[in-house]
Short mmCIF file of C-alpha atoms in Angstrom, two decimals:
data_model
loop_
_atom_site.label_atom_id
_atom_site.label_comp_id
_atom_site.label_asym_id
_atom_site.label_seq_id
_atom_site.Cartn_x
_atom_site.Cartn_y
_atom_site.Cartn_z
CA MET P 25 38.99 8.69 -4.26
CA THR P 26 39.15 10.72 -1.27
CA LYS P 27 36.34 11.52 0.60
CA ARG P 28 36.69 15.32 0.04
CA LYS P 29 36.75 14.59 -3.98
CA GLU P 30 33.76 12.02 -3.29
CA THR P 31 32.09 14.71 -1.12
CA ILE P 32 32.30 17.81 -3.63
CA ILE P 33 30.80 14.85 -6.42
CA ASN P 34 27.97 14.69 -4.39
CA VAL P 35 27.17 18.05 -3.86
CA ALA P 36 27.54 18.81 -7.81
CA CYS P 37 25.15 16.21 -8.71
CA ILE P 38 22.79 17.46 -6.12
CA ALA P 39 22.87 21.06 -7.54
CA ALA P 40 22.95 19.51 -11.25
CA LEU P 41 19.38 17.51 -10.06
CA LEU P 42 17.84 20.71 -8.64
CA ALA P 43 18.88 22.56 -11.51
CA VAL P 44 17.06 20.26 -13.72
CA LEU P 45 14.02 20.13 -11.72
CA PHE P 46 14.00 24.10 -11.46
CA VAL P 47 14.55 24.10 -15.50
CA MET P 48 11.60 21.48 -16.09
CA GLU P 49 8.98 23.53 -13.95
CA GLN P 50 10.09 26.51 -16.17
CA VAL P 51 9.18 24.68 -19.09
CA LEU P 52 6.67 22.28 -18.81
CA PRO P 53 3.24 23.02 -18.12
CA PRO P 54 2.44 22.17 -14.26
CA THR P 55 -0.09 19.49 -14.98
CA ASN P 56 2.29 17.58 -16.71
CA MET P 57 1.91 14.05 -15.25
CA ILE P 58 6.14 13.82 -14.55
CA PHE P 59 5.44 16.19 -11.71
CA THR P 60 3.13 14.21 -10.14
CA VAL P 61 5.50 11.36 -10.41
CA LEU P 62 8.25 13.43 -9.05
CA LYS P 63 6.21 14.56 -6.16
CA LYS P 64 4.71 11.58 -5.03
CA GLY P 65 7.79 9.60 -5.35
CA ALA P 66 9.89 12.01 -3.13
CA ILE P 67 7.40 11.44 -0.65
CA TYR P 68 7.20 7.67 -1.07
CA ALA P 69 10.77 7.73 -0.68
CA LEU P 70 10.89 9.05 2.42
CA VAL P 71 8.60 6.33 4.02
CA ALA P 72 9.91 3.72 2.25
CA VAL P 73 13.47 4.69 3.61
CA SER P 74 12.08 5.31 6.99
CA MET P 75 10.62 1.67 6.94
CA ASN P 76 13.65 0.21 5.71
CA LEU P 77 15.71 1.48 8.80
CA LEU P 78 13.09 -0.74 10.60
CA ASN P 79 12.82 -3.54 8.55
CA GLY P 80 16.07 -3.90 6.62
CA PHE P 81 18.64 -2.53 9.00
CA THR P 82 17.22 -3.17 12.55
CA GLY P 83 14.97 -6.71 11.51
CA LEU P 84 12.31 -5.05 12.97
CA PHE P 85 8.82 -6.40 11.01
CA SER P 86 6.31 -3.28 11.65
CA LEU P 87 2.96 -2.69 9.34
CA GLY P 88 2.35 0.83 11.37
CA GLN P 89 3.82 3.19 8.58
CA ALA P 90 -0.03 4.27 7.39
CA GLY P 91 -1.06 5.09 11.09
CA PHE P 92 2.38 7.16 11.46
CA MET P 93 1.57 9.17 8.19
CA LEU P 94 -1.87 9.63 8.94
CA LEU P 95 -0.74 11.14 12.61
CA GLY P 96 1.96 13.37 10.82
CA ALA P 97 -1.20 14.39 7.80
CA TYR P 98 -3.39 15.58 10.46
CA THR P 99 -1.08 17.57 12.55
CA TYR P 100 0.39 19.40 10.17
CA GLY P 101 -3.34 20.24 8.68
CA ILE P 102 -4.50 20.92 12.04
CA LEU P 103 -1.97 23.56 12.67
CA THR P 104 -1.84 25.13 9.74
CA ILE P 105 -5.38 25.78 8.37
CA PRO P 106 -5.68 29.63 8.14
CA VAL P 107 -8.12 31.00 11.09
CA GLU P 108 -10.54 32.56 8.86
CA ASP P 109 -10.94 29.65 7.04
CA ARG P 110 -11.28 27.06 10.24
CA ALA P 111 -15.17 28.26 10.59
CA ASN P 112 -15.85 26.79 6.71
CA VAL P 113 -13.67 23.70 7.43
CA TYR P 114 -15.23 22.99 10.70
CA MET P 115 -18.72 23.87 10.31
CA TYR P 116 -20.00 21.12 12.13
CA TYR P 117 -17.65 21.71 15.14
CA ASP P 118 -18.21 25.56 15.71
CA GLY P 119 -14.97 26.17 14.18
CA GLY P 120 -12.63 23.81 15.94
CA ILE P 121 -10.80 24.03 19.50
CA ILE P 122 -7.50 25.10 17.72
CA GLN P 123 -7.24 28.70 17.12
CA PHE P 124 -3.59 29.30 15.83
CA VAL P 125 -1.43 29.02 12.75
CA VAL P 126 2.01 27.98 12.83
CA PRO P 127 4.71 28.24 9.84
CA VAL P 128 4.68 25.34 7.66
CA MET P 129 8.64 24.34 8.56
CA VAL P 130 7.34 24.14 12.34
CA ALA P 131 4.08 22.27 11.19
CA ILE P 132 6.24 19.37 9.16
CA VAL P 133 8.53 19.06 12.15
CA ALA P 134 5.71 19.11 14.96
CA ALA P 135 4.09 16.39 12.46
CA GLY P 136 7.16 14.21 13.01
CA ILE P 137 7.35 14.62 16.69
CA VAL P 138 3.59 13.72 17.36
CA ALA P 139 4.30 10.77 15.56
CA ALA P 140 7.29 9.95 17.41
CA ILE P 141 5.79 10.40 20.58
CA PHE P 142 2.81 7.79 19.94
CA ALA P 143 5.73 5.70 18.57
CA TYR P 144 7.55 5.81 22.11
CA LEU P 145 4.09 4.97 23.72
CA ILE P 146 3.35 2.23 21.56
CA GLY P 147 6.36 0.57 21.25
CA LEU P 148 6.95 0.16 25.55
CA PRO P 149 4.44 -3.01 25.19
CA VAL P 150 4.72 -4.13 21.31
CA LEU P 151 8.36 -3.97 20.73
CA ARG P 152 8.41 -6.92 23.29
CA LEU P 153 7.25 -9.02 20.46
CA LYS P 154 9.13 -10.22 17.35
CA SER P 155 8.44 -11.33 13.72
CA ASP P 156 4.47 -11.59 12.65
CA TYR P 157 3.53 -11.00 15.68
CA LEU P 158 4.84 -7.15 16.01
CA ALA P 159 4.02 -6.84 12.36
CA ILE P 160 0.19 -7.78 13.57
CA ALA P 161 0.28 -5.19 16.52
CA THR P 162 1.67 -2.36 14.60
CA LEU P 163 -1.05 -3.13 11.95
CA GLY P 164 -3.95 -2.84 14.48
CA PHE P 165 -2.63 0.10 15.85
CA ALA P 166 -2.70 1.64 12.53
CA GLU P 167 -6.28 0.41 12.10
CA ILE P 168 -7.46 1.71 15.10
CA ILE P 169 -5.92 4.92 15.29
CA ARG P 170 -7.70 5.57 11.78
CA ALA P 171 -11.10 4.52 13.11
CA PHE P 172 -9.87 6.76 16.17
CA PHE P 173 -9.51 9.85 14.39
CA GLN P 174 -13.16 9.43 12.43
CA TRP P 175 -14.67 9.38 15.91
CA ASP P 176 -17.25 12.11 16.08
CA LYS P 177 -16.26 13.07 19.67
CA LEU P 178 -12.43 14.17 18.39
CA GLY P 179 -14.34 16.40 15.95
CA PRO P 180 -13.53 19.62 16.99
CA LEU P 181 -9.91 18.58 17.05
CA THR P 182 -9.82 16.05 13.76
CA ASN P 183 -13.11 17.33 12.02
CA GLY P 184 -14.22 13.77 12.18
CA SER P 185 -14.96 12.10 9.06
CA ASN P 186 -15.14 15.09 7.36
CA LEU P 187 -12.10 16.51 5.13
CA LEU P 188 -9.57 18.76 6.42
CA ARG P 189 -8.59 21.64 3.62
CA SER P 190 -7.76 25.13 2.99
CA TYR P 191 -3.92 24.29 4.19
CA PRO P 192 -0.85 25.71 2.83
CA THR P 193 0.33 23.15 0.03
CA PHE P 194 3.74 22.94 -1.94
CA LYS P 195 3.45 24.21 -6.01
CA SER P 196 7.25 23.29 -6.50
CA VAL P 197 8.49 20.20 -7.01
CA LEU P 198 11.59 21.26 -5.48
CA PHE P 199 9.72 21.04 -2.05
CA PRO P 200 9.44 17.92 -1.43
CA PHE P 201 12.83 16.68 -3.17
CA ILE P 202 14.70 19.05 -0.73
CA VAL P 203 12.55 17.93 2.44
CA SER P 204 12.82 14.38 1.62
CA GLY P 205 16.35 14.80 0.63
CA VAL P 206 17.38 16.49 3.94
CA CYS P 207 15.52 13.33 6.25
CA ILE P 208 17.03 10.55 3.98
CA ALA P 209 20.52 11.99 4.61
CA ILE P 210 19.78 12.18 8.07
CA ILE P 211 18.54 8.77 8.10
CA VAL P 212 21.84 8.08 6.14
CA MET P 213 24.20 9.31 8.86
CA LEU P 214 22.13 7.49 11.43
CA ILE P 215 22.76 4.25 9.56
CA ASN P 216 26.41 5.01 9.39
CA SER P 217 27.02 6.09 12.99
CA THR P 218 27.56 3.36 16.15
CA TYR P 219 23.70 3.12 16.71
CA GLY P 220 23.24 2.01 12.69
CA ARG P 221 26.23 -0.53 13.72
CA ALA P 222 24.27 -1.56 16.75
CA PHE P 223 20.94 -1.94 14.20
CA LYS P 224 22.65 -4.37 12.37
CA ALA P 225 23.93 -5.97 14.97
CA ILE P 226 20.17 -6.58 16.03
CA ARG P 227 19.21 -7.64 12.83
CA ASP P 228 21.79 -10.41 12.37
CA ASP P 229 21.99 -11.96 15.98
CA GLU P 230 20.00 -10.74 19.04
CA ILE P 231 21.71 -12.84 21.34
CA ALA P 232 25.25 -12.00 20.15
CA ALA P 233 24.23 -7.96 20.30
CA GLU P 234 23.01 -8.46 23.51
CA ALA P 235 26.47 -10.33 24.26
CA MET P 236 28.36 -7.53 23.03
CA GLY P 237 26.73 -5.05 25.56
CA ILE P 238 24.02 -3.48 22.87
CA ASN P 239 21.03 -2.46 25.03
CA LEU P 240 18.36 -4.40 22.74
CA ALA P 241 15.09 -2.59 24.20
CA HIS P 242 16.63 0.74 23.79
CA HIS P 243 18.11 0.20 20.45
CA LYS P 244 14.91 -1.42 19.23
CA ARG P 245 12.87 1.79 20.76
CA ILE P 246 15.13 4.50 19.22
CA ALA P 247 14.81 2.73 15.59
CA PHE P 248 11.06 2.56 16.15
CA VAL P 249 10.85 6.15 17.27
CA VAL P 250 13.06 7.65 14.59
CA SER P 251 11.33 5.53 11.81
CA SER P 252 7.95 7.01 12.79
CA PHE P 253 9.01 10.52 13.18
CA PHE P 254 10.37 10.50 9.61
CA ALA P 255 7.01 8.51 8.40
CA GLY P 256 4.93 11.61 10.42
CA ILE P 257 7.19 14.06 8.43
CA SER P 258 6.04 12.04 5.23
CA GLY P 259 2.39 12.38 5.85
CA ALA P 260 2.38 15.84 6.41
CA LEU P 261 4.34 16.22 2.85
CA LEU P 262 1.42 13.64 1.67
CA ALA P 263 -1.23 16.04 3.08
CA MET P 264 0.23 18.91 1.21
CA TYR P 265 0.56 16.57 -2.00
CA GLN P 266 -3.02 15.76 -1.95
CA THR P 267 -4.51 18.86 -0.83
CA THR P 268 -6.77 17.48 1.50
CA VAL P 269 -6.76 15.21 4.78
CA GLN P 270 -9.14 12.04 5.63
CA ALA P 271 -8.25 9.43 7.86
CA SER P 272 -10.34 7.23 5.51
CA MET P 273 -7.10 7.60 3.19
CA PHE P 274 -4.63 5.96 5.29
CA LYS P 275 -5.86 2.26 5.04
CA SER P 276 -3.65 -0.79 5.56
CA ALA P 277 -3.04 -0.66 1.71
CA MET P 278 -1.18 1.96 1.69
CA THR P 279 1.34 0.39 4.31
CA TYR P 280 1.65 -2.66 1.83
CA GLU P 281 2.67 -0.24 -1.18
CA ILE P 282 5.27 1.02 1.24
CA LEU P 283 6.38 -2.58 1.85
CA LEU P 284 6.10 -3.65 -1.73
CA ILE P 285 8.28 -0.28 -2.84
CA VAL P 286 10.88 -1.79 -0.25
CA VAL P 287 11.20 -5.02 -1.25
CA ILE P 288 11.38 -4.29 -4.73
CA GLY P 289 14.54 -1.98 -4.12
CA GLY P 290 15.96 -4.34 -1.69
CA ILE P 291 15.63 -4.92 2.10
CA GLY P 292 18.69 -3.06 3.70
CA SER P 293 19.39 -0.34 0.69
CA ILE P 294 18.48 3.12 0.86
CA THR P 295 18.80 3.76 -2.81
CA GLY P 296 17.30 0.60 -3.40
CA SER P 297 13.97 1.92 -1.96
CA CYS P 298 14.60 5.54 -3.41
CA ILE P 299 15.16 3.97 -7.08
CA SER P 300 11.58 1.93 -6.48
CA SER P 301 9.43 4.39 -5.25
CA PHE P 302 9.56 6.34 -8.62
CA LEU P 303 9.27 3.13 -10.39
CA PHE P 304 6.46 2.38 -8.57
CA ILE P 305 4.47 5.58 -8.84
CA ALA P 306 5.47 5.86 -12.48
CA LEU P 307 3.93 2.66 -13.20
CA SER P 308 0.79 2.70 -11.19
CA GLU P 309 0.06 6.71 -11.75
CA TRP P 310 1.29 7.61 -15.35
CA LEU P 311 2.80 4.75 -17.65
CA LEU P 312 0.17 1.85 -17.36
CA ARG P 313 -2.98 4.38 -16.96
CA PHE P 314 -3.77 3.90 -20.58
CA LEU P 315 -4.62 0.12 -19.97
CA ASP P 316 -7.81 1.91 -17.77
CA ASN P 317 -9.55 3.26 -21.11
CA ASP P 318 -11.51 1.58 -23.63
CA THR P 319 -9.62 0.98 -26.64
CA TYR P 320 -11.07 0.36 -30.41
CA ILE P 321 -9.23 -0.44 -33.49
CA GLY P 322 -12.10 0.72 -36.40
CA ASN P 323 -15.09 -0.99 -34.92
CA PHE P 324 -13.61 -3.66 -32.42
CA HIS P 325 -12.82 -3.11 -29.27
CA VAL P 326 -9.76 -4.77 -27.60
CA PRO P 327 -10.61 -7.25 -25.08
CA PHE P 328 -9.74 -6.61 -21.20
CA LEU P 329 -8.85 -2.90 -21.77
CA ARG P 330 -11.08 -1.60 -19.35
CA ALA P 331 -11.19 0.16 -15.61
CA GLY P 332 -9.20 -1.89 -13.37
CA PHE P 333 -7.35 -3.96 -15.72
CA ARG P 334 -4.33 -1.29 -15.09
CA MET P 335 -3.81 -2.99 -11.54
CA VAL P 336 -3.82 -6.38 -12.91
CA VAL P 337 -0.76 -6.20 -15.40
CA PHE P 338 0.59 -4.18 -12.77
CA SER P 339 0.62 -7.20 -10.09
CA VAL P 340 1.68 -9.15 -12.67
CA ILE P 341 4.93 -6.95 -13.10
CA ILE P 342 5.68 -6.94 -9.29
CA MET P 343 4.94 -10.87 -9.14
CA ILE P 344 7.91 -11.12 -12.19
CA ILE P 345 10.05 -8.74 -10.05
CA VAL P 346 10.00 -10.47 -7.10
CA LEU P 347 10.32 -13.78 -8.57
CA PHE P 348 13.29 -13.24 -10.76
CA PHE P 349 14.59 -10.47 -8.38
CA ARG P 350 14.27 -11.92 -5.06
CA LYS P 351 16.60 -9.22 -3.32
CA GLY P 352 15.38 -6.57 -5.37
CA ILE P 353 16.63 -4.05 -7.32
CA MET P 354 19.92 -3.42 -5.38
CA GLY P 355 19.58 -6.19 -2.81
CA ASP P 356 21.47 -4.64 0.18
CA LYS P 357 24.13 -2.68 -2.02
CA GLU P 358 23.67 1.16 -2.33
CA PHE P 359 24.70 3.23 -5.51
CA SER P 360 27.28 5.57 -4.79
CA VAL P 361 29.97 7.92 -6.56
CA ARG P 362 32.35 5.65 -4.70
CA GLY P 363 31.17 2.57 -5.75
CA ILE P 364 30.66 3.63 -9.55
CA TYR P 365 34.56 4.89 -9.28
CA ASN P 366 35.88 1.62 -7.79
CA PHE P 367 34.23 -0.26 -10.49
CA PHE P 368 35.35 1.57 -13.47
CA HIS P 369 38.67 1.79 -11.96
CA ARG P 370 39.08 -2.13 -11.45
CA LYS P 371 37.59 -2.58 -14.70
CA SER P 372 40.47 -0.18 -16.25
CA LYS P 373 43.26 -2.17 -14.02
CA ASN P 374 42.06 -5.44 -14.98
CA GLY P 375 42.26 -4.30 -18.17
CA LYS P 376 45.67 -2.93 -18.03
CA ASN P 377 46.94 -6.38 -16.28
CA ALA P 378 45.21 -8.58 -19.62
CA GLY P 379 47.17 -6.30 -21.80
CA GLY P 380 50.42 -6.92 -19.68
CA ASP P 381 50.07 -10.50 -19.62
CA THR P 382 49.63 -10.78 -23.30
CA LYS P 383 52.77 -8.90 -24.20
#
């Protein structure tokens, strides 16, 4: 299959997907749970891919994604709250210190830039660390930034421990899909570039990579900053999805969920992270919710079915996946049009050869 033909098929598949989503919005009610899964799944797919860029392709074990998402969410909220609503939002801080508004897309890009700036400053000392030490340092950053943003002295900017609200949100499922899709496409292009090959070399063997002339500190910093940039954008999208922002939402449990998605999808697989994001959200937010409801069969109360049991079953499912699919759903492979074409072409070719041998 030629690259041109593959590109045409990819574009056609993307257009068909967007068309299906548009038709679904016209047919189904907006409160349908499938839209919750699609919106949140698209957001988590972006942040999972950004984490995979570090953990899967560069070999840096970072646990700071929730902190960078927090920076992105607050940046977006602060820059887009209408001026006339700021007095109500910042009621304890005289309307806040920011008295202007920027367009939504500018705010989303600014969310990524702010997260990237913090990542660059933090990366200067912490990227000297390796393995578990790097994970602990980045996790500590996420917890510190969460506490710092709730500090009362920072209230005129962040509204302290109060909610940020009244900013623009997305009504259509197409918006998070398009933004996340463009961002993931950029990450894929980066991975397939010379920088991506350098990241993989660092992941496989740092000593050999350095011997080949790769600047370890420079490339690690690039991977860390780029990953944080897209985590900041996903934080802005999450703020739009949730309609409010509060620092207490971005706990370490959020980072663990993202890491779990990466592991389930396959460390080193972009499509694996995307597929597992939607599976994770579908199970946790929709398909297993009935387990939290008290259920009666006649006068008999079904044991265990009560609030919280959903997470117990969900944990068991995750354990089964991790035990029997240790490399995740996709491993380090990718789902692509070329791969499907080569698979069926090889099958048909083998069938013809087998048929020829029997004559």
